């Protein structure tokens, strides 16, 4: 108890030094929390963008479809099946799709395209397709019309309210031919999607491909993307071996790779940051050791065991560093929340690059509470590791030399 | 009479590998309970080194130092610290006190290290402050005390642990003459009334006058060791003692 009191008093003996240490830890926590939450936020945003492009977080297909994406690999759409899927926790929506390649023609031109039959409302709830509309109107259920991506419309020289013709191969080699007015034009960030997609309502597409009530996939929206894999596992085990359940990470390994590479380079930045933090803390510790060398020598001389003295120093360090950490966490919460609500927005050239790819050029922070705890804890551990240095000095302390002026 | 210090053949050489300095040279010393001994000698004669050896702060190269019959040269570092805590009181030349603690807390500290009960600590600390005539300054921080007052608190702290003897290395070196005499008065009183054993080094002729035994060191060796009757003349502001 008296040791704690002494430690507390020692913290206030040199207010400037204590303040510097607390400030060093404080700003360290803020800085590392901010970089981390920004990093996580950017990736979350990227994933959200990528996923809402097209793929959804999870897709369910008939087993073997991903390897061979043909209409023969379809499964029957049933409310029983979709209910079975949507009953799982964390699943917000299940949207049915039928997808296949076909040729699309205007009067004079023919191009290859991906025809996607969707349930307009369900699709919109997951991929926000309606937001990509730049002209015309969105589809309604059973609407005998089409939505055309902007690039494809240009390539075919078609515009809103024109009529297009689809020619392709349906189920089991049946002819697939249809004629649809263009009800809306969609703009996708991804050039791939923008140049070759065409949307029909589900029943219309099924009729075109002669696959009554059959689907190529269910696209699944998630409440909390952090639980992607556990949710996929649960769905997988409830569906059995006739279906394949794929996460976006499995469907788009290149995006995962990209995030990994970026994270690796950010680790270097963080390393430099932690090093700066470390030097700041070491500096104040050295200052303190010089200032208190005589006194420590005297305490050992009159009979304080070195272990006790180490305890004293450790309590002082823990109190100081802990105070800095807690204050740092408290201060970073509003900053992070603010930058989440009002994200950093890029302008100019860089913004254009982002918009090319269909991303908004914004960098929101992630408000995941884990980040605050993780960074606070990291700085705490770092600081405590550094405060082992004075303990080492104490272990080697010789009272006679320490008290020499 | 009870033997407190029994040192035989004690030698200490600094820098044995470069330019050896024989700071303490084959010293024999015997100290009884209740002695009031001054260690004198020119600067560099080895007073501090000898006191450090007797106090277990440093180890001799040769010889044995028995305190209360126990050879402290054989103790492990940790056992030695513990031994100092329980058997030896220290008063250093200056900066004896922890600046963040009050005078009282500084004295309490040593008993807290000894795991003494609060009631015992409170009672003893109050008595000690009475002895040094500073009851009114107990809750003052060292920075607010004069040099003489700080040294008196240091004496109180040295006594708090009920040591076998108190070592004081030039306790008056940084004091004006009035404070120096005052400190010596208190030490002499404690010696006479409580039979506390003191051994202190000094340069100061007025301090030497108060000692009952004077050991003179020259070049690390005991040059003379004489018993004497202390001159205990009354001085300014103090009543003669009976
Ligand atoms: N740590 C040390 N290293 C080397 N020499 C020392 C050390 N301490 C003391 N000495 C030397 O030992 C001799 C005795 O010193 P000291 O005991 O301090 O004398 P005094 O206290 O009588 O002035 C001196 O010559 C001094 O220079
Ligand atoms: Mg000396």
XYZ file of C-alpha atoms and ligand atoms in Angstrom, chain B residues 43-44 46-49 93 169-170 201 203, ligand 2:
12
model
C 40.751 13.686 2.773
C 41.475 10.515 0.841
C 39.956 6.008 3.483
C 37.238 7.068 5.932
C 34.363 6.667 3.496
C 35.710 3.402 2.184
C 26.524 13.546 3.939
C 29.788 9.671 6.831
C 30.582 13.342 7.364
C 33.638 10.319 10.041
C 36.933 16.764 9.430
Mg 34.838 10.619 2.458
